[in-house]
Amino acid sequence: MGEQIQTQTHAHTHSQTLQQTQPQPLLQSPIQPHHDSAACPQTQTSPELANVPPRTAPPPSKIPLRPRKIRKLSPETTGEPNSSDNSTAGTTTSKPTSRASKVKTNTPRAIVVSRIAARSLSCGGEVEIAIRHLRDADPLLASLIDIHPPPTFETFHTPFLALTRSILYQQLAFKAGNSIYIRFIALCGGEAGVLPDTVLALTPQQLRQIGVSGRKASYLYDLAKKYKNGILSDSAILNMDDKSLFTMLTMVNGIGSWSVHMFMIFSLHRPDVLPINDLGVRKGVQLLNNLEELPRPSQMDQLCEKWRPYRSVASCYLWRLVEAKGAPSSTVAVAAGAGMQLQQQDEQQQPQLIDPINSILNLGACNWAPQ
């Protein structure tokens, strides 16, 4: 017994000596042998807790999720299942979801502007509907409607015949164009015989003998070839929308924007055609709005926007306004009045030289009801 006490005292003294020479941690090392309470009071434990396994370090209070930026850009992301801050994760994901739902609910609320569905001007009562619309849309134009009779759209030619006629009348006065057209019809065996095969069978010499220039003859051949190759056809032309029709017809040599616009108004009776390159219509817009200068073609759409979808009918009244003001009635006079030199050139290059009044009469499609 005395040896045991002496050994413990020696061990205690030796441990104190080590503590003085080398600092030790306060907690007992897990591999150090167990001592009694007198030797190490700091590590005293109760017998009931002796067999309890050591406690592990608790998880951090907040497990870092993905960065906040990523969560904002991913509305469908929900909180991580192991996160201890579920309320925060739910909050960050509910905001983008609410924003997305707001966008979806606001999308159908876009303002839709309804437009009048205009029909062909040859349909019964359509001209009257157009006139009522133009009266309400433009008081200045209403004054023209009051003093001029309404136009009628009754004459109809097949698209190929109408386009052929338009080419023959280009850059010609009414009498000269009418004379050439009558002789051309005779060569084809009547208007019913004006077909692509018939035109292609005519020789340049035959056309020259009736007054058709070599350039116009090439235009007629190009039109007939495009019909023959299936690029154009009467049925396709009748079913095309205005934009597609303009694109396809201007591919034909000798048919420019002015010819296409006249064809669409007076042969196909399209309701919403604005001939922006027509000198008569531009002059009519100038007179109607009391403008100091002749409006440029690029300004015409904006000035005439209020006439949609019946700009074809409005153009007819502008032609009558120009005619009533004593506008020049021949191509030579129109060119002189505009300060331009008259040259026999392609209509695609100088559409402004076309006489706006006589050319329409040449098409044989613009009729005016008696007062």
mmCIF file of C-alpha atoms in Angstrom:
data_model
loop_
_atom_site.group_PDB
_atom_site.id
_atom_site.type_symbol
_atom_site.label_atom_id
_atom_site.label_comp_id
_atom_site.label_asym_id
_atom_site.label_seq_id
_atom_site.Cartn_x
_atom_site.Cartn_y
_atom_site.Cartn_z
ATOM 1 C CA MET A 1 0.000 0.000 0.000
ATOM 2 C CA GLY A 2 2.726 2.372 0.842
ATOM 3 C CA GLU A 3 4.439 1.565 -2.464
ATOM 4 C CA GLN A 4 1.269 2.420 -4.384
ATOM 5 C CA ILE A 5 0.918 5.798 -2.653
ATOM 6 C CA GLN A 6 4.578 6.491 -3.225
ATOM 7 C CA THR A 7 4.253 5.637 -6.895
ATOM 8 C CA GLN A 8 1.206 7.925 -7.373
ATOM 9 C CA THR A 9 2.982 10.749 -5.555
ATOM 10 C CA HIS A 10 6.001 10.286 -7.752
ATOM 11 C CA ALA A 11 3.847 10.300 -10.876
ATOM 12 C CA HIS A 12 2.028 13.446 -9.745
ATOM 13 C CA THR A 13 5.297 15.192 -9.030
ATOM 14 C CA HIS A 14 6.696 14.134 -12.382
ATOM 15 C CA SER A 15 3.611 15.476 -14.248
ATOM 16 C CA GLN A 16 3.886 18.824 -12.483
ATOM 17 C CA THR A 17 7.510 19.036 -13.513
ATOM 18 C CA LEU A 18 6.589 18.401 -17.142
ATOM 19 C CA GLN A 19 3.848 21.067 -17.026
ATOM 20 C CA GLN A 20 6.333 23.606 -15.795
ATOM 21 C CA THR A 21 8.880 22.807 -18.507
ATOM 22 C CA GLN A 22 6.452 22.213 -21.433
ATOM 23 C CA PRO A 23 2.946 23.750 -21.738
ATOM 24 C CA GLN A 24 0.109 21.269 -22.199
ATOM 25 C CA PRO A 25 -3.491 21.708 -23.302
ATOM 26 C CA LEU A 26 -6.113 21.945 -20.642
ATOM 27 C CA LEU A 27 -8.118 18.984 -21.934
ATOM 28 C CA GLN A 28 -6.893 15.481 -21.213
ATOM 29 C CA SER A 29 -5.534 13.521 -24.166
ATOM 30 C CA PRO A 30 -7.857 10.672 -25.180
ATOM 31 C CA ILE A 31 -4.955 8.188 -24.955
ATOM 32 C CA GLN A 32 -3.877 9.332 -21.432
ATOM 33 C CA PRO A 33 -4.661 6.742 -18.680
ATOM 34 C CA HIS A 34 -7.515 7.504 -16.312
ATOM 35 C CA HIS A 35 -6.584 9.293 -13.023
ATOM 36 C CA ASP A 36 -8.626 9.905 -9.924
ATOM 37 C CA SER A 37 -10.360 13.191 -9.074
ATOM 38 C CA ALA A 38 -7.545 14.441 -6.893
ATOM 39 C CA ALA A 39 -5.006 14.123 -9.652
ATOM 40 C CA CYS A 40 -7.042 15.788 -12.534
ATOM 41 C CA PRO A 41 -10.245 17.518 -11.416
ATOM 42 C CA GLN A 42 -10.820 19.133 -14.836
ATOM 43 C CA THR A 43 -11.535 15.833 -16.540
ATOM 44 C CA GLN A 44 -13.774 14.380 -13.869
ATOM 45 C CA THR A 45 -16.791 12.582 -15.293
ATOM 46 C CA SER A 46 -19.657 10.682 -13.733
ATOM 47 C CA PRO A 47 -19.808 6.902 -14.027
ATOM 48 C CA GLU A 48 -23.195 7.143 -15.904
ATOM 49 C CA LEU A 49 -21.587 9.076 -18.796
ATOM 50 C CA ALA A 50 -18.504 6.929 -19.027
ATOM 51 C CA ASN A 51 -19.891 4.733 -21.805
ATOM 52 C CA VAL A 52 -21.510 7.560 -23.819
ATOM 53 C CA PRO A 53 -19.792 7.926 -27.205
ATOM 54 C CA PRO A 54 -18.029 11.217 -27.769
ATOM 55 C CA ARG A 55 -20.146 13.967 -29.286
ATOM 56 C CA THR A 56 -19.423 14.973 -32.828
ATOM 57 C CA ALA A 57 -19.228 18.573 -33.886
ATOM 58 C CA PRO A 58 -22.715 19.899 -34.857
ATOM 59 C CA PRO A 59 -23.259 20.921 -38.484
ATOM 60 C CA PRO A 60 -22.951 24.595 -39.261
ATOM 61 C CA SER A 61 -26.088 26.577 -38.742
ATOM 62 C CA LYS A 62 -26.257 27.507 -42.419
ATOM 63 C CA ILE A 63 -25.107 25.213 -45.156
ATOM 64 C CA PRO A 64 -24.052 27.410 -48.099
ATOM 65 C CA LEU A 65 -26.259 26.882 -51.116
ATOM 66 C CA ARG A 66 -25.609 28.060 -54.603
ATOM 67 C CA PRO A 67 -24.739 31.739 -54.946
ATOM 68 C CA ARG A 68 -27.616 34.185 -54.690
ATOM 69 C CA LYS A 69 -27.181 35.298 -58.282
ATOM 70 C CA ILE A 70 -27.688 31.797 -59.594
ATOM 71 C CA ARG A 71 -30.800 31.363 -57.476
ATOM 72 C CA LYS A 72 -32.249 34.577 -58.879
ATOM 73 C CA LEU A 73 -31.610 33.526 -62.440
ATOM 74 C CA SER A 74 -33.159 30.086 -61.842
ATOM 75 C CA PRO A 75 -36.797 30.616 -60.852
ATOM 76 C CA GLU A 76 -37.445 26.860 -60.805
ATOM 77 C CA THR A 77 -34.718 26.208 -58.125
ATOM 78 C CA THR A 78 -35.992 25.279 -54.676
ATOM 79 C CA GLY A 79 -34.255 25.159 -51.333
ATOM 80 C CA GLU A 80 -31.672 22.427 -50.753
ATOM 81 C CA PRO A 81 -33.085 19.528 -48.674
ATOM 82 C CA ASN A 82 -30.192 19.691 -46.180
ATOM 83 C CA SER A 83 -30.406 23.428 -45.657
ATOM 84 C CA SER A 84 -31.250 24.584 -42.163
ATOM 85 C CA ASP A 85 -32.558 27.946 -43.493
ATOM 86 C CA ASN A 86 -35.562 26.691 -45.433
ATOM 87 C CA SER A 87 -37.500 29.877 -45.042
ATOM 88 C CA THR A 88 -34.774 31.885 -46.755
ATOM 89 C CA ALA A 89 -34.530 29.424 -49.640
ATOM 90 C CA GLY A 90 -38.274 29.496 -50.145
ATOM 91 C CA THR A 91 -38.280 33.259 -50.189
ATOM 92 C CA THR A 92 -35.552 33.564 -52.797
ATOM 93 C CA THR A 93 -37.239 31.075 -55.128
ATOM 94 C CA SER A 94 -40.772 32.435 -54.783
ATOM 95 C CA LYS A 95 -39.891 35.886 -56.067
ATOM 96 C CA PRO A 96 -38.716 34.801 -59.540
ATOM 97 C CA THR A 97 -41.733 32.497 -59.765
ATOM 98 C CA SER A 98 -44.098 35.372 -59.067
ATOM 99 C CA ARG A 99 -42.322 37.506 -61.663
ATOM 100 C CA ALA A 100 -42.678 34.791 -64.275
ATOM 101 C CA SER A 101 -46.376 34.437 -63.500
ATOM 102 C CA LYS A 102 -46.830 38.175 -63.844
ATOM 103 C CA VAL A 103 -45.272 38.119 -67.281
ATOM 104 C CA LYS A 104 -47.543 35.291 -68.365
ATOM 105 C CA THR A 105 -50.662 37.036 -67.135
ATOM 106 C CA ASN A 106 -49.706 40.358 -68.739
ATOM 107 C CA THR A 107 -48.872 38.925 -72.170
ATOM 108 C CA PRO A 108 -52.496 38.351 -73.334
ATOM 109 C CA ARG A 109 -53.320 41.927 -72.389
ATOM 110 C CA ALA A 110 -51.446 43.358 -75.404
ATOM 111 C CA ILE A 111 -53.517 45.900 -77.314
ATOM 112 C CA VAL A 112 -54.756 44.543 -80.630
ATOM 113 C CA VAL A 113 -55.670 47.147 -83.228
ATOM 114 C CA SER A 114 -58.587 45.982 -85.337
ATOM 115 C CA ARG A 115 -58.652 46.931 -88.985
ATOM 116 C CA ILE A 116 -61.440 46.946 -91.510
ATOM 117 C CA ALA A 117 -61.376 43.869 -93.722
ATOM 118 C CA ALA A 118 -61.720 45.490 -97.133
ATOM 119 C CA ARG A 119 -63.009 43.461 -100.069
ATOM 120 C CA SER A 120 -62.537 43.874 -103.784
ATOM 121 C CA LEU A 121 -63.893 47.194 -105.009
ATOM 122 C CA SER A 122 -66.022 45.354 -107.576
ATOM 123 C CA CYS A 123 -68.003 43.701 -104.749
ATOM 124 C CA GLY A 124 -71.450 45.105 -104.274
ATOM 125 C CA GLY A 125 -71.576 48.083 -101.920
ATOM 126 C CA GLU A 126 -67.837 48.106 -101.224
ATOM 127 C CA VAL A 127 -67.246 51.505 -102.868
ATOM 128 C CA GLU A 128 -69.996 53.001 -100.715
ATOM 129 C CA ILE A 129 -68.398 51.547 -97.598
ATOM 130 C CA ALA A 130 -65.045 52.967 -98.693
ATOM 131 C CA ILE A 131 -66.521 56.429 -99.205
ATOM 132 C CA ARG A 132 -68.126 56.462 -95.756
ATOM 133 C CA HIS A 133 -64.824 55.442 -94.209
ATOM 134 C CA LEU A 134 -62.897 58.149 -96.076
ATOM 135 C CA ARG A 135 -65.413 60.806 -95.053
ATOM 136 C CA ASP A 136 -64.949 59.963 -91.397
ATOM 137 C CA ALA A 137 -61.183 59.580 -91.631
ATOM 138 C CA ASP A 138 -60.325 62.827 -93.439
ATOM 139 C CA PRO A 139 -62.509 65.978 -93.524
ATOM 140 C CA LEU A 140 -60.357 67.412 -96.326
ATOM 141 C CA LEU A 141 -61.010 64.420 -98.521
ATOM 142 C CA ALA A 142 -64.681 64.571 -97.579
ATOM 143 C CA SER A 143 -64.884 67.923 -99.356
ATOM 144 C CA LEU A 144 -63.688 66.231 -102.558
ATOM 145 C CA ILE A 145 -66.158 63.408 -102.140
ATOM 146 C CA ASP A 146 -68.975 65.969 -101.951
ATOM 147 C CA ILE A 147 -68.197 67.549 -105.324
ATOM 148 C CA HIS A 148 -67.085 64.526 -107.378
ATOM 149 C CA PRO A 149 -69.067 61.427 -108.322
ATOM 150 C CA PRO A 150 -67.889 58.095 -106.932
ATOM 151 C CA PRO A 151 -65.711 55.889 -109.114
ATOM 152 C CA THR A 152 -66.929 52.532 -110.355
ATOM 153 C CA PHE A 153 -64.901 49.394 -110.867
ATOM 154 C CA GLU A 154 -66.710 47.244 -113.375
ATOM 155 C CA THR A 155 -64.352 46.605 -116.319
ATOM 156 C CA PHE A 156 -62.397 43.405 -115.998
ATOM 157 C CA HIS A 157 -59.725 41.919 -118.257
ATOM 158 C CA THR A 158 -57.726 38.778 -117.688
ATOM 159 C CA PRO A 159 -54.421 39.576 -115.938
ATOM 160 C CA PHE A 160 -52.291 38.693 -118.982
ATOM 161 C CA LEU A 161 -54.357 40.897 -121.298
ATOM 162 C CA ALA A 162 -54.338 43.780 -118.817
ATOM 163 C CA LEU A 163 -50.557 43.608 -118.357
ATOM 164 C CA THR A 164 -50.016 43.440 -122.120
ATOM 165 C CA ARG A 165 -52.251 46.452 -122.598
ATOM 166 C CA SER A 166 -50.340 48.363 -119.913
ATOM 167 C CA ILE A 167 -47.021 47.723 -121.681
ATOM 168 C CA LEU A 168 -48.372 48.861 -125.054
ATOM 169 C CA TYR A 169 -49.711 52.148 -123.675
ATOM 170 C CA GLN A 170 -46.537 53.144 -121.843
ATOM 171 C CA GLN A 171 -45.194 56.603 -122.700
ATOM 172 C CA LEU A 172 -47.867 57.198 -125.329
ATOM 173 C CA ALA A 173 -50.743 59.620 -125.677
ATOM 174 C CA PHE A 174 -54.211 58.128 -125.671
ATOM 175 C CA LYS A 175 -54.787 58.172 -129.446
ATOM 176 C CA ALA A 176 -51.396 56.700 -130.308
ATOM 177 C CA GLY A 177 -51.673 53.997 -127.681
ATOM 178 C CA ASN A 178 -55.232 53.100 -128.649
ATOM 179 C CA SER A 179 -54.274 52.828 -132.339
ATOM 180 C CA ILE A 180 -51.393 50.456 -131.585
ATOM 181 C CA TYR A 181 -53.522 48.394 -129.220
ATOM 182 C CA ILE A 182 -56.267 47.890 -131.856
ATOM 183 C CA ARG A 183 -53.717 46.677 -134.412
ATOM 184 C CA PHE A 184 -52.111 44.387 -131.816
ATOM 185 C CA ILE A 185 -55.493 42.821 -131.022
ATOM 186 C CA ALA A 186 -56.047 42.219 -134.721
ATOM 187 C CA LEU A 187 -52.728 40.325 -134.949
ATOM 188 C CA CYS A 188 -53.785 38.091 -132.048
ATOM 189 C CA GLY A 189 -57.264 37.427 -133.437
ATOM 190 C CA GLY A 190 -59.143 39.497 -130.853
ATOM 191 C CA GLU A 191 -58.767 40.103 -127.119
ATOM 192 C CA ALA A 192 -59.603 36.464 -126.383
ATOM 193 C CA GLY A 193 -56.571 35.475 -128.461
ATOM 194 C CA VAL A 194 -54.075 37.515 -126.413
ATOM 195 C CA LEU A 195 -52.337 34.542 -124.823
ATOM 196 C CA PRO A 196 -48.682 33.800 -123.984
ATOM 197 C CA ASP A 197 -48.293 31.371 -126.918
ATOM 198 C CA THR A 198 -49.811 33.864 -129.329
ATOM 199 C CA VAL A 199 -47.491 36.671 -128.248
ATOM 200 C CA LEU A 200 -44.423 34.449 -128.489
ATOM 201 C CA ALA A 201 -45.436 33.472 -132.026
ATOM 202 C CA LEU A 202 -45.340 37.107 -133.180
ATOM 203 C CA THR A 203 -42.080 38.238 -134.763
ATOM 204 C CA PRO A 204 -40.330 41.500 -133.869
ATOM 205 C CA GLN A 205 -40.943 42.618 -137.459
ATOM 206 C CA GLN A 206 -44.706 42.091 -137.107
ATOM 207 C CA LEU A 207 -44.763 44.113 -133.923
ATOM 208 C CA ARG A 208 -42.626 46.828 -135.457
ATOM 209 C CA GLN A 209 -45.075 47.163 -138.367
ATOM 210 C CA ILE A 210 -47.943 48.038 -136.000
ATOM 211 C CA GLY A 211 -45.867 50.628 -134.118
ATOM 212 C CA VAL A 212 -44.443 48.571 -131.234
ATOM 213 C CA SER A 213 -40.829 49.528 -130.517
ATOM 214 C CA GLY A 214 -38.134 46.896 -130.180
ATOM 215 C CA ARG A 215 -37.879 47.593 -126.440
ATOM 216 C CA LYS A 216 -41.595 47.148 -125.866
ATOM 217 C CA ALA A 217 -41.510 43.972 -127.952
ATOM 218 C CA SER A 218 -38.862 42.573 -125.579
ATOM 219 C CA TYR A 219 -41.125 43.437 -122.646
ATOM 220 C CA LEU A 220 -44.028 41.547 -124.216
ATOM 221 C CA TYR A 221 -41.828 38.511 -124.856
ATOM 222 C CA ASP A 222 -40.485 38.512 -121.300
ATOM 223 C CA LEU A 223 -44.009 38.609 -119.857
ATOM 224 C CA ALA A 224 -45.154 35.776 -122.118
ATOM 225 C CA LYS A 225 -42.087 33.660 -121.254
ATOM 226 C CA LYS A 226 -42.702 33.986 -117.521
ATOM 227 C CA TYR A 227 -46.258 32.789 -118.103
ATOM 228 C CA LYS A 228 -44.998 29.970 -120.285
ATOM 229 C CA ASN A 229 -42.450 28.857 -117.675
ATOM 230 C CA GLY A 230 -45.031 28.886 -114.897
ATOM 231 C CA ILE A 231 -43.433 31.737 -112.956
ATOM 232 C CA LEU A 232 -46.656 33.701 -113.427
ATOM 233 C CA SER A 233 -50.223 32.703 -114.192
ATOM 234 C CA ASP A 234 -53.615 34.366 -114.139
ATOM 235 C CA SER A 235 -54.824 32.224 -111.234
ATOM 236 C CA ALA A 236 -51.671 32.860 -109.189
ATOM 237 C CA ILE A 237 -51.908 36.618 -109.767
ATOM 238 C CA LEU A 238 -55.534 36.682 -108.649
ATOM 239 C CA ASN A 239 -54.713 34.854 -105.410
ATOM 240 C CA MET A 240 -51.507 36.684 -104.421
ATOM 241 C CA ASP A 241 -51.467 39.261 -101.657
ATOM 242 C CA ASP A 242 -50.468 42.805 -102.585
ATOM 243 C CA LYS A 243 -46.862 42.533 -101.408
ATOM 244 C CA SER A 244 -46.142 39.239 -103.168
ATOM 245 C CA LEU A 245 -47.851 40.444 -106.319
ATOM 246 C CA PHE A 246 -45.768 43.595 -106.413
ATOM 247 C CA THR A 247 -42.578 41.562 -106.017
ATOM 248 C CA MET A 248 -43.460 39.081 -108.746
ATOM 249 C CA LEU A 249 -44.677 41.567 -111.335
ATOM 250 C CA THR A 250 -41.739 43.919 -110.991
ATOM 251 C CA MET A 251 -39.555 40.988 -112.032
ATOM 252 C CA VAL A 252 -40.967 41.372 -115.546
ATOM 253 C CA ASN A 253 -38.907 43.634 -117.782
ATOM 254 C CA GLY A 254 -40.718 46.890 -118.506
ATOM 255 C CA ILE A 255 -43.201 46.600 -115.620
ATOM 256 C CA GLY A 256 -42.316 48.994 -112.836
ATOM 257 C CA SER A 257 -44.028 50.075 -109.658
ATOM 258 C CA TRP A 258 -46.393 52.507 -111.405
ATOM 259 C CA SER A 259 -47.664 49.861 -113.826
ATOM 260 C CA VAL A 260 -48.150 47.370 -111.007
ATOM 261 C CA HIS A 261 -50.106 49.870 -108.930
ATOM 262 C CA MET A 262 -52.366 50.764 -111.839
ATOM 263 C CA PHE A 263 -52.890 47.101 -112.600
ATOM 264 C CA MET A 264 -53.785 46.328 -108.993
ATOM 265 C CA ILE A 265 -56.295 49.194 -108.776
ATOM 266 C CA PHE A 266 -58.044 49.107 -112.132
ATOM 267 C CA SER A 267 -57.670 45.504 -113.247
ATOM 268 C CA LEU A 268 -57.757 43.577 -109.972
ATOM 269 C CA HIS A 269 -59.790 46.224 -108.074
ATOM 270 C CA ARG A 270 -57.591 45.959 -104.980
ATOM 271 C CA PRO A 271 -58.900 48.427 -102.347
ATOM 272 C CA ASP A 272 -55.740 49.604 -100.551
ATOM 273 C CA VAL A 273 -53.162 50.554 -103.188
ATOM 274 C CA LEU A 274 -51.269 53.850 -102.972
ATOM 275 C CA PRO A 275 -49.307 54.764 -106.140
ATOM 276 C CA ILE A 276 -46.516 56.628 -104.377
ATOM 277 C CA ASN A 277 -44.624 57.203 -107.631
ATOM 278 C CA ASP A 278 -47.584 58.616 -109.503
ATOM 279 C CA LEU A 279 -47.178 62.309 -110.188
ATOM 280 C CA GLY A 280 -50.933 62.948 -110.178
ATOM 281 C CA VAL A 281 -51.461 61.378 -106.761
ATOM 282 C CA ARG A 282 -48.493 63.229 -105.305
ATOM 283 C CA LYS A 283 -49.770 66.494 -106.745
ATOM 284 C CA GLY A 284 -53.220 65.770 -105.362
ATOM 285 C CA VAL A 285 -51.801 65.223 -101.872
ATOM 286 C CA GLN A 286 -49.973 68.520 -102.150
ATOM 287 C CA LEU A 287 -53.122 70.409 -103.194
ATOM 288 C CA LEU A 288 -55.338 68.693 -100.655
ATOM 289 C CA ASN A 289 -53.051 69.439 -97.697
ATOM 290 C CA ASN A 290 -51.893 72.845 -98.996
ATOM 291 C CA LEU A 291 -48.229 71.820 -98.934
ATOM 292 C CA GLU A 292 -45.535 74.129 -100.188
ATOM 293 C CA GLU A 293 -43.656 71.387 -102.026
ATOM 294 C CA LEU A 294 -44.547 68.234 -103.867
ATOM 295 C CA PRO A 295 -44.296 65.362 -101.345
ATOM 296 C CA ARG A 296 -41.579 62.831 -101.998
ATOM 297 C CA PRO A 297 -42.561 59.194 -102.561
ATOM 298 C CA SER A 298 -40.994 58.326 -99.197
ATOM 299 C CA GLN A 299 -43.430 60.749 -97.481
ATOM 300 C CA MET A 300 -46.568 59.460 -99.148
ATOM 301 C CA ASP A 301 -47.247 56.541 -96.812
ATOM 302 C CA GLN A 302 -47.243 58.755 -93.740
ATOM 303 C CA LEU A 303 -49.413 61.451 -95.326
ATOM 304 C CA CYS A 304 -51.979 58.932 -96.584
ATOM 305 C CA GLU A 305 -51.987 56.521 -93.640
ATOM 306 C CA LYS A 306 -55.407 57.715 -92.464
ATOM 307 C CA TRP A 307 -57.046 56.486 -95.700
ATOM 308 C CA ARG A 308 -56.314 52.811 -95.046
ATOM 309 C CA PRO A 309 -57.707 50.385 -96.099
ATOM 310 C CA TYR A 310 -59.227 52.307 -99.029
ATOM 311 C CA ARG A 311 -56.296 54.249 -100.460
ATOM 312 C CA SER A 312 -57.216 53.118 -103.986
ATOM 313 C CA VAL A 313 -60.510 55.021 -103.821
ATOM 314 C CA ALA A 314 -58.794 58.028 -102.278
ATOM 315 C CA SER A 315 -56.304 58.044 -105.165
ATOM 316 C CA CYS A 316 -59.173 58.267 -107.649
ATOM 317 C CA TYR A 317 -60.432 61.413 -105.952
ATOM 318 C CA LEU A 318 -56.935 62.892 -105.994
ATOM 319 C CA TRP A 319 -56.754 62.349 -109.755
ATOM 320 C CA ARG A 320 -60.028 64.189 -110.142
ATOM 321 C CA LEU A 321 -58.746 67.032 -107.956
ATOM 322 C CA VAL A 322 -55.669 67.436 -110.149
ATOM 323 C CA GLU A 323 -57.793 67.302 -113.287
ATOM 324 C CA ALA A 324 -60.180 69.949 -111.908
ATOM 325 C CA LYS A 325 -57.231 72.241 -111.150
ATOM 326 C CA GLY A 326 -56.231 72.227 -114.814
ATOM 327 C CA ALA A 327 -53.297 69.833 -114.530
ATOM 328 C CA PRO A 328 -51.368 69.120 -117.758
ATOM 329 C CA SER A 329 -53.109 66.421 -119.771
ATOM 330 C CA SER A 330 -50.186 65.060 -121.749
ATOM 331 C CA THR A 331 -46.912 63.418 -120.853
ATOM 332 C CA VAL A 332 -44.951 66.217 -122.502
ATOM 333 C CA ALA A 333 -46.741 68.864 -120.439
ATOM 334 C CA VAL A 334 -46.307 66.919 -117.215
ATOM 335 C CA ALA A 335 -42.586 66.567 -117.854
ATOM 336 C CA ALA A 336 -42.253 70.243 -118.704
ATOM 337 C CA GLY A 337 -44.224 71.296 -115.631
ATOM 338 C CA ALA A 338 -41.883 69.217 -113.440
ATOM 339 C CA GLY A 339 -38.793 70.739 -115.035
ATOM 340 C CA MET A 340 -37.738 67.423 -116.594
ATOM 341 C CA GLN A 341 -36.704 66.451 -120.071
ATOM 342 C CA LEU A 342 -38.951 63.948 -121.790
ATOM 343 C CA GLN A 343 -37.082 60.845 -122.905
ATOM 344 C CA GLN A 344 -38.351 57.551 -124.220
ATOM 345 C CA GLN A 345 -37.001 55.405 -121.384
ATOM 346 C CA ASP A 346 -37.991 52.361 -119.441
ATOM 347 C CA GLU A 347 -40.949 52.988 -117.166
ATOM 348 C CA GLN A 348 -38.979 51.394 -114.354
ATOM 349 C CA GLN A 349 -36.391 54.174 -114.636
ATOM 350 C CA GLN A 350 -38.741 57.148 -114.900
ATOM 351 C CA PRO A 351 -42.251 56.287 -113.715
ATOM 352 C CA GLN A 352 -42.910 59.945 -112.870
ATOM 353 C CA LEU A 353 -43.121 60.824 -116.561
ATOM 354 C CA ILE A 354 -46.343 58.860 -116.995
ATOM 355 C CA ASP A 355 -49.409 61.041 -117.533
ATOM 356 C CA PRO A 356 -51.554 60.293 -114.467
ATOM 357 C CA ILE A 357 -54.926 61.057 -116.070
ATOM 358 C CA ASN A 358 -54.615 59.866 -119.651
ATOM 359 C CA SER A 359 -52.745 56.730 -118.657
ATOM 360 C CA ILE A 360 -55.619 55.708 -116.419
ATOM 361 C CA LEU A 361 -58.063 56.292 -119.242
ATOM 362 C CA ASN A 362 -55.801 54.254 -121.481
ATOM 363 C CA LEU A 363 -56.211 51.284 -119.165
ATOM 364 C CA GLY A 364 -59.923 51.436 -119.900
ATOM 365 C CA ALA A 365 -60.805 50.546 -116.357
ATOM 366 C CA CYS A 366 -61.615 53.786 -114.539
ATOM 367 C CA ASN A 367 -65.249 54.762 -114.907
ATOM 368 C CA TRP A 368 -67.051 57.525 -113.077
ATOM 369 C CA ALA A 369 -70.737 57.432 -112.318
ATOM 370 C CA PRO A 370 -72.746 60.418 -113.588
ATOM 371 C CA GLN A 371 -73.780 63.021 -111.100
#
